[in-house]
């Protein structure tokens, strides 16, 4: 098997990522954002409203402080001619358009709706986001190879990314996180692969950046990072001494950057035209209308969702006990240590990618600070808006861990093993259900404070049939409402095959449950085998060099 991994690493990683996807997926879109964006996709071709009737008026009246903090819900935006529009950018809706058209045609001729199970969402998810996940894995491998890592180190690192980081959570949720990570890494790969003539590499990287902006405007942070790498790639192609030439612009550099900027300008034009079509304004974003909606509903702080303390939002993703990236991606601490130890001997490209990941994180922290959105939302495992650069940094950290493990001392080896185990565990406890109840309880003053501690306790109560004990000490009624809506209908079996088994009943349900268990065991076995063999392979290479 390892021979196949070594000789066809991209194919293996794509297949392994699809296996993980099959195990963890919820089938449809349990994440409300994606489901509502799919409604916008319907609007593009069917004439359906951007906001379905059943989804309207979701903002609570007279909300409690906990409800304001964790679940303000969605804005129904009043546009030109009194039309109601959704509060999202258009990028993810465009991504889902081909699958949406296909499933609509199939439903009209072959399918009928199954009660309690939305096959339309399932089809779009399984035909769109499986591809995103597999492409993300192969691009991650490609990037690591470009950074000088061996095949074994790169394969092991991507395997860890797909199983021991928040990347797996956002494969499960099918939120825009996975697409933004793919576009960020895809842009880096396009630029770093460039040699000599850079026109098409710049165009591809600019297209990645542009589509990222169509998905989420704060992708501006990743775009700045890609712009710096574009300058480096252009200078390297003409043999310039970088970074001493970072501020110099030759005719060749200008031409290269024009090719990078051209698709960006096209994307900005599409975004601005979409804003004008909906609201008759060229220079605003939909968040202006969203703030107006909250003001009209009443009961929210002035200028909500803006007006939060800037410093709290800036530092929250680092130090907040409910949102710190170090709690949700615990291997990040080990990755920082490994990067620091390896920094002096790093190639220029490795340093550049690490530095741009850090820069991107800082820029995102600044962009989201001062608004409610810095926390990532109630249904998400961590500050999800900051995670693309975090996952990129982790990718390099995982590769360094495999590359340097054999040559490390006892303490560093122990740290790598402990960090990896904690990383697996952090994602494993997140997979059974979205952390909505835990988030609400934490903000309601739960004595455990930390999201992971609350989740472990809640899973214990669910497993022992004591669901009511989860909210026994809650002072706000909202956590109890969430418990009834979420845990009692989803957890602890929030996986597609298990949920489908519940609908069908025996004996079909036994087959589906058995299939899910077999796939889960296969994923764990293949992942463990791959990581161990990659570490051993790196050790063998190190000994042969010595």
XYZ file of C-alpha atoms in Angstrom:
546
model
C 0.000 0.000 0.000
C 2.796 2.423 0.845
C 4.201 1.875 -2.635
C 0.920 3.201 -4.047
C 1.066 6.162 -1.649
C 4.618 6.969 -2.721
C 4.070 6.586 -6.452
C 0.585 8.133 -6.699
C 0.396 10.522 -3.747
C -2.137 12.915 -5.273
C -4.534 10.126 -6.157
C -4.140 8.586 -2.711
C -4.766 11.885 -0.912
C -7.829 12.631 -3.027
C -9.269 9.179 -2.279
C -8.406 9.379 1.415
C -10.011 12.814 1.723
C -13.162 11.509 0.023
C -13.195 8.615 2.515
C -12.997 11.047 5.430
C -15.711 13.164 3.808
C -17.976 10.099 3.505
C -17.531 9.368 7.216
C -18.062 12.856 8.617
C -20.532 14.480 6.212
C -24.010 15.346 7.407
C -25.339 14.797 3.923
C -27.254 18.007 3.540
C -26.408 21.439 4.863
C -26.848 21.537 8.621
C -24.975 24.844 8.430
C -27.666 27.458 7.789
C -25.387 29.770 5.817
C -24.795 27.206 3.070
C -28.457 26.230 2.852
C -29.446 29.877 2.448
C -26.733 30.437 -0.140
C -28.183 27.523 -2.097
C -31.508 29.372 -2.092
C -29.674 32.253 -3.800
C -28.424 29.722 -6.340
C -32.052 28.756 -7.037
C -32.859 32.435 -7.528
C -30.223 32.753 -10.258
C -32.063 30.519 -12.689
C -35.538 29.683 -11.379
C -37.050 32.978 -10.351
C -37.374 31.761 -6.757
C -36.920 34.438 -4.071
C -33.442 34.889 -2.597
C -34.890 34.271 0.858
C -37.430 31.454 1.087
C -40.683 32.247 2.878
C -39.877 29.707 5.603
C -36.531 31.423 6.281
C -37.817 34.961 6.659
C -38.146 36.945 9.889
C -35.602 34.803 11.725
C -34.183 37.661 13.811
C -35.579 37.357 17.355
C -37.647 40.104 18.912
C -36.600 41.214 22.418
C -33.556 38.907 22.418
C -31.774 37.936 25.614
C -28.087 38.879 25.981
C -27.052 35.287 25.234
C -29.214 35.216 22.116
C -27.693 38.486 20.903
C -24.201 37.147 21.457
C -24.592 33.756 19.815
C -27.539 33.654 17.426
C -28.801 36.935 15.960
C -29.840 34.905 12.889
C -30.151 36.295 9.369
C -31.092 39.645 7.911
C -33.836 39.907 5.312
C -32.487 42.828 3.316
C -34.881 45.261 1.646
C -33.581 46.109 -1.797
C -34.737 48.042 -4.816
C -38.438 47.781 -5.671
C -39.097 46.294 -2.233
C -37.506 42.941 -3.075
C -36.061 40.878 -0.217
C -32.447 39.758 -0.659
C -30.083 37.489 1.256
C -27.196 38.882 3.274
C -24.439 36.956 1.467
C -21.955 37.543 -1.298
C -22.521 35.603 -4.493
C -19.419 33.390 -4.795
C -20.501 30.213 -3.010
C -23.886 30.378 -4.702
C -22.116 30.435 -8.081
C -20.027 27.437 -7.038
C -23.168 25.396 -6.342
C -24.929 26.431 -9.572
C -23.923 23.467 -11.811
C -24.991 20.843 -9.252
C -28.182 22.768 -8.478
C -29.176 22.779 -12.139
C -28.483 19.049 -12.489
C -30.437 18.046 -9.405
C -33.358 20.260 -10.384
C -33.532 18.470 -13.737
C -33.286 15.065 -12.078
C -35.966 15.888 -9.536
C -38.331 16.915 -12.278
C -38.031 13.592 -14.072
C -36.753 10.951 -11.699
C -36.893 11.945 -8.075
C -39.479 12.787 -5.478
C -38.880 14.479 -2.146
C -38.279 12.218 0.851
C -39.910 13.560 4.044
C -37.420 14.740 6.692
C -34.473 14.331 4.366
C -33.609 16.943 1.750
C -32.142 15.051 -1.193
C -31.623 18.260 -3.131
C -29.137 19.561 -0.554
C -27.518 16.132 -0.306
C -26.910 15.930 -4.058
C -25.423 19.433 -4.233
C -23.217 18.711 -1.226
C -21.940 15.360 -2.453
C -21.250 16.537 -6.002
C -19.746 19.939 -5.160
C -17.989 19.868 -1.826
C -16.460 16.426 -2.278
C -14.578 17.935 -5.207
C -13.573 20.956 -3.117
C -12.238 18.666 -0.376
C -10.255 16.472 -2.780
C -8.827 19.472 -4.643
C -7.850 21.040 -1.321
C -5.896 17.922 -0.362
C -4.048 17.672 -3.682
C -3.220 21.391 -3.748
C -1.917 21.167 -0.177
C 0.384 18.334 -1.248
C 1.505 20.321 -4.286
C 2.336 23.324 -2.140
C 4.435 21.297 0.290
C 6.406 19.727 -2.560
C 7.052 23.205 -3.966
C 8.327 24.197 -0.509
C 10.911 21.431 -0.670
C 9.267 18.769 1.484
C 9.612 15.131 0.476
C 6.677 13.103 -0.815
C 6.442 11.254 2.514
C 6.424 14.445 4.586
C 3.870 16.067 2.287
C 1.530 13.047 2.256
C 1.696 12.687 6.041
C 1.069 16.392 6.563
C -2.022 16.456 4.336
C -3.334 13.315 6.053
C -2.978 15.129 9.385
C -4.624 18.253 7.989
C -7.646 16.194 6.892
C -8.031 14.461 10.255
C -6.359 16.486 13.023
C -7.279 20.084 12.222
C -10.429 22.150 11.886
C -10.216 21.464 8.143
C -12.198 18.257 8.747
C -14.929 20.186 10.598
C -15.465 22.479 7.664
C -15.516 19.565 5.255
C -18.386 18.316 7.388
C -20.181 21.669 7.514
C -19.613 22.554 3.841
C -19.251 26.198 4.818
C -17.252 28.631 2.724
C -14.134 27.972 4.849
C -13.041 25.001 2.787
C -13.415 26.942 -0.462
C -11.422 29.902 0.859
C -8.611 27.613 1.997
C -8.533 25.938 -1.433
C -8.411 29.293 -3.211
C -5.655 30.605 -0.921
C -3.494 27.508 -1.363
C -4.348 27.317 -5.071
C -3.128 30.869 -5.560
C 0.130 30.061 -3.741
C 0.677 26.944 -5.854
C 0.056 28.826 -9.097
C 2.581 31.503 -8.149
C 5.305 29.259 -6.738
C 5.161 26.900 -9.726
C 5.944 29.766 -12.055
C 9.280 29.794 -13.852
C 10.202 32.132 -16.681
C 7.015 33.353 -18.355
C 4.594 34.136 -15.478
C 1.515 35.314 -17.380
C -0.686 32.268 -16.877
C 0.492 31.689 -13.315
C -0.401 35.265 -12.415
C -3.753 34.960 -14.130
C -4.570 31.741 -12.243
C -3.523 33.220 -8.898
C -5.518 36.372 -9.557
C -8.554 34.273 -10.466
C -8.244 32.418 -7.145
C -8.045 35.713 -5.286
C -10.933 37.185 -7.237
C -13.262 34.257 -6.651
C -12.327 34.340 -2.965
C -13.495 37.955 -2.836
C -16.791 36.920 -4.434
C -17.268 34.363 -1.662
C -16.299 36.654 1.201
C -15.019 40.228 0.898
C -12.575 39.897 3.844
C -10.653 37.522 1.558
C -8.924 40.822 0.922
C -6.463 39.654 3.615
C -5.530 36.548 1.608
C -5.416 38.679 -1.536
C -2.803 40.971 0.031
C -0.769 37.902 1.025
C -1.024 36.504 -2.503
C 0.013 39.872 -3.904
C 3.247 39.740 -1.907
C 3.945 36.222 -3.154
C 3.156 37.384 -6.702
C 5.852 40.063 -6.396
C 8.310 37.453 -5.110
C 7.470 35.036 -7.930
C 7.906 37.750 -10.554
C 11.267 38.808 -9.102
C 12.454 35.202 -8.865
C 11.482 34.526 -12.490
C 13.797 37.301 -13.680
C 16.609 36.332 -11.304
C 16.305 39.325 -8.956
C 17.690 39.208 -5.419
C 14.610 39.102 -3.187
C 13.623 40.632 -0.739
C 15.993 43.505 -1.516
C 13.953 44.129 -4.684
C 10.568 44.027 -2.977
C 9.912 47.730 -3.589
C 11.392 47.892 -7.084
C 9.070 47.657 -10.065
C 10.428 46.867 -13.507
C 8.474 46.692 -16.735
C 8.394 42.884 -16.448
C 7.141 43.072 -12.864
C 4.443 45.538 -13.835
C 3.294 43.285 -16.687
C 3.171 40.264 -14.380
C 1.184 42.135 -11.747
C -1.260 43.406 -14.356
C -2.076 39.793 -15.185
C -2.557 39.116 -11.451
C -4.769 42.159 -10.933
C -6.939 41.745 -14.059
C -9.158 38.905 -12.715
C -9.295 40.702 -9.380
C -10.763 43.766 -11.037
C -13.246 41.589 -12.907
C -14.356 39.977 -9.631
C -14.696 43.353 -7.926
C -16.787 44.506 -10.878
C -19.114 41.520 -10.496
C -19.421 42.113 -6.763
C -20.175 45.808 -7.205
C -22.694 45.116 -9.964
C -24.428 42.582 -7.703
C -24.573 45.149 -4.903
C -25.995 47.761 -7.250
C -28.546 45.338 -8.688
C -29.883 44.555 -5.221
C -29.595 47.888 -3.400
C -28.862 50.548 -6.000
C -25.506 51.384 -4.369
C -21.997 50.931 -5.775
C -19.801 51.747 -2.787
C -21.452 49.947 0.149
C -21.669 46.306 1.214
C -24.726 44.377 2.335
C -23.601 44.821 5.963
C -24.893 48.394 5.812
C -28.387 47.068 5.099
C -27.920 44.329 7.702
C -27.181 46.881 10.455
C -30.307 48.781 9.402
C -32.390 45.595 9.750
C -31.190 44.956 13.312
C -31.938 48.580 14.191
C -35.490 48.259 12.859
C -36.148 45.022 14.746
C -34.984 46.606 18.000
C -33.569 45.125 21.167
C -30.024 44.935 19.794
C -27.091 47.189 20.750
C -26.668 50.347 18.715
C -24.990 49.740 15.331
C -25.191 45.957 15.808
C -23.421 43.794 14.587
C -20.710 46.451 14.821
C -19.612 48.438 17.827
C -17.943 45.621 19.805
C -14.708 46.466 21.667
C -11.961 46.473 19.047
C -9.268 45.030 21.284
C -11.501 42.151 22.408
C -12.260 41.228 18.812
C -8.619 41.618 17.816
C -7.228 39.365 20.548
C -10.259 37.108 20.990
C -9.179 34.515 18.378
C -5.945 34.135 20.349
C -6.947 34.273 24.020
C -10.715 33.914 24.385
C -11.537 30.705 26.343
C -14.423 29.953 23.990
C -12.832 30.917 20.667
C -9.036 30.691 20.885
C -7.473 29.046 17.833
C -5.077 27.225 20.172
C -7.980 25.338 21.758
C -9.610 24.294 18.510
C -6.344 23.541 16.691
C -4.082 22.502 19.593
C -1.263 21.322 17.328
C -0.765 24.973 16.447
C 1.389 25.425 19.566
C 3.718 22.628 18.445
C 3.724 24.033 14.906
C 4.903 27.417 16.174
C 7.736 25.744 18.081
C 8.756 23.708 15.026
C 8.705 26.754 12.745
C 10.805 28.721 15.245
C 13.375 25.917 15.487
C 13.554 25.477 11.721
C 13.424 29.154 10.758
C 17.162 29.782 10.439
C 17.589 26.943 7.950
C 14.365 27.451 6.008
C 14.318 28.039 2.267
C 13.055 31.446 1.150
C 9.765 29.971 -0.125
C 9.004 28.292 3.200
C 9.688 31.481 5.104
C 7.544 33.442 2.679
C 4.545 31.112 2.998
C 4.780 31.050 6.802
C 5.126 34.837 6.933
C 2.170 35.408 4.607
C 0.033 33.054 6.700
C 0.847 35.096 9.801
C 0.253 38.374 7.962
C -3.076 37.107 6.650
C -4.181 36.111 10.158
C -3.272 39.561 11.510
C -5.164 41.300 8.709
C -8.249 39.144 9.246
C -8.102 39.879 12.978
C -8.080 43.598 12.223
C -10.904 43.312 9.665
C -13.211 41.395 12.007
C -12.299 43.153 15.263
C -15.015 45.488 16.435
C -17.834 43.358 15.011
C -19.827 40.403 16.273
C -18.414 38.289 13.455
C -14.948 37.921 14.995
C -16.228 34.912 17.008
C -17.168 32.912 13.913
C -20.792 32.272 14.855
C -22.616 29.921 17.172
C -22.551 26.814 15.015
C -18.822 26.770 14.382
C -15.871 25.122 16.056
C -13.636 28.137 16.699
C -13.254 31.547 15.069
C -13.925 30.216 11.596
C -13.351 33.478 9.740
C -9.661 33.348 10.726
C -8.987 29.706 9.903
C -7.634 29.663 6.321
C -4.210 31.072 7.335
C -4.253 28.993 10.526
C -4.750 25.811 8.496
C -1.987 26.861 6.088
C 0.390 27.396 9.011
C -0.655 24.017 10.438
C 0.020 22.354 7.104
C 3.641 23.525 7.222
C 3.836 22.579 10.908
C 2.585 19.045 10.220
C 5.162 18.651 7.439
C 7.944 19.874 9.727
C 6.819 17.458 12.452
C 7.108 14.472 10.103
C 10.333 15.739 8.545
C 12.087 16.426 11.851
C 10.552 13.809 14.159
C 13.311 11.201 13.911
C 16.072 13.751 14.486
C 14.301 15.485 17.391
C 15.059 15.067 21.067
C 12.820 13.224 23.502
C 11.016 16.384 24.637
C 10.144 17.549 21.135
C 9.043 14.071 20.103
C 6.773 13.907 23.134
C 5.369 17.330 22.270
C 4.660 16.249 18.681
C 2.893 13.070 19.820
C 0.908 14.862 22.523
C -0.007 17.708 20.192
C -1.126 15.284 17.496
C -3.225 13.273 19.946
C -4.876 16.419 21.307
C -5.531 17.624 17.769
C -7.296 14.373 16.825
C -9.306 14.471 20.041
C -10.318 18.123 19.580
C -11.857 17.342 16.197
C -13.345 13.993 17.255
C -15.446 15.554 20.023
C -16.640 18.245 17.611
C -17.904 15.919 14.882
C -21.066 14.473 16.527
C -23.003 17.779 16.410
C -22.562 21.531 15.912
C -21.454 23.258 19.153
C -24.472 25.553 19.391
C -25.569 24.438 22.838
C -22.035 24.616 24.235
C -21.500 28.096 22.839
C -24.742 29.330 24.385
C -23.934 27.689 27.727
C -20.421 29.172 27.778
C -21.761 32.690 27.262
C -24.480 32.008 29.822
C -21.758 31.526 32.441
C -21.249 27.766 32.486
C -18.707 27.009 35.247
C -16.541 24.916 32.891
C -16.012 27.986 30.658
C -14.003 26.207 27.951
C -15.959 24.923 24.953
C -14.130 21.598 24.821
C -14.777 20.875 28.499
C -18.463 21.697 28.096
C -18.681 19.507 24.980
C -17.097 16.483 26.753
C -19.551 16.819 29.627
C -22.519 17.208 27.264
C -21.552 14.170 25.210
C -21.363 12.167 28.446
C -24.855 13.302 29.417
C -26.200 12.419 25.971
C -24.554 9.001 26.006
C -26.046 8.246 29.433
C -29.548 9.497 28.599
C -29.338 12.628 30.760
C -29.894 15.296 28.113
C -31.839 17.561 30.471
C -28.813 17.760 32.770
C -27.001 19.709 30.056
C -29.111 22.810 30.655
C -29.936 22.218 34.325
C -27.973 25.272 35.463
C -28.683 27.573 32.513
C -30.151 30.942 33.476
C -31.047 31.917 29.903
C -33.866 29.991 28.143
C -32.040 29.969 24.833
C -29.711 27.006 25.602
C -32.768 24.877 26.453
C -34.399 25.844 23.162
C -31.247 24.849 21.298
C -31.115 21.549 23.170
C -34.595 20.662 22.005
C -33.942 21.752 18.409
C -30.445 20.366 17.967
C -29.296 17.622 20.262
C -32.538 15.724 20.533
C -32.911 15.596 16.739
C -29.271 15.297 15.634
C -26.735 14.235 18.229
C -24.961 12.067 18.959
C -25.403 10.624 15.465
C -25.012 13.686 13.259
C -23.613 11.735 10.309
C -25.354 11.228 6.999
C -25.433 7.427 6.889
C -26.602 7.206 10.513
C -29.343 9.766 9.967
C -30.451 7.961 6.808
C -30.531 4.708 8.769
C -32.911 6.294 11.271
C -35.292 7.174 8.460
C -35.308 3.723 6.866
C -35.446 1.460 9.907
C -34.335 -2.211 10.013
C -33.019 -4.171 8.241
C -31.741 -1.427 5.897
C -30.678 0.649 8.888
C -28.431 -2.155 10.130
C -26.647 -2.240 6.782
C -26.125 1.545 6.762
C -24.873 1.664 10.340
C -22.503 -1.207 9.590
C -21.294 0.580 6.472
C -20.618 3.781 8.415
C -18.694 1.906 11.119
C -16.650 0.098 8.457
C -15.830 3.369 6.674
C -14.898 5.064 9.954
C -12.579 2.206 10.943
C -11.064 2.191 7.460
C -10.379 5.935 7.643
C -8.768 5.628 11.075
C -6.709 2.639 9.977
C -5.528 4.107 6.690
C -4.785 7.477 8.274
C -2.785 5.977 11.132
C -0.885 3.656 8.802
C -0.052 6.524 6.448
C 1.237 8.837 9.159
C 3.369 6.127 10.797
C 4.852 4.984 7.487
C 5.606 8.565 6.426
C 7.430 9.224 9.699
C 9.425 6.009 9.273
C 10.226 6.855 5.670
C 11.589 10.238 6.701
C 13.672 8.538 9.406
C 15.107 6.124 6.832
C 16.031 8.987 4.531
C 17.665 10.813 7.423
C 19.753 7.790 8.361
C 20.855 7.244 4.765
C 22.014 10.845 4.514
C 23.917 10.519 7.791
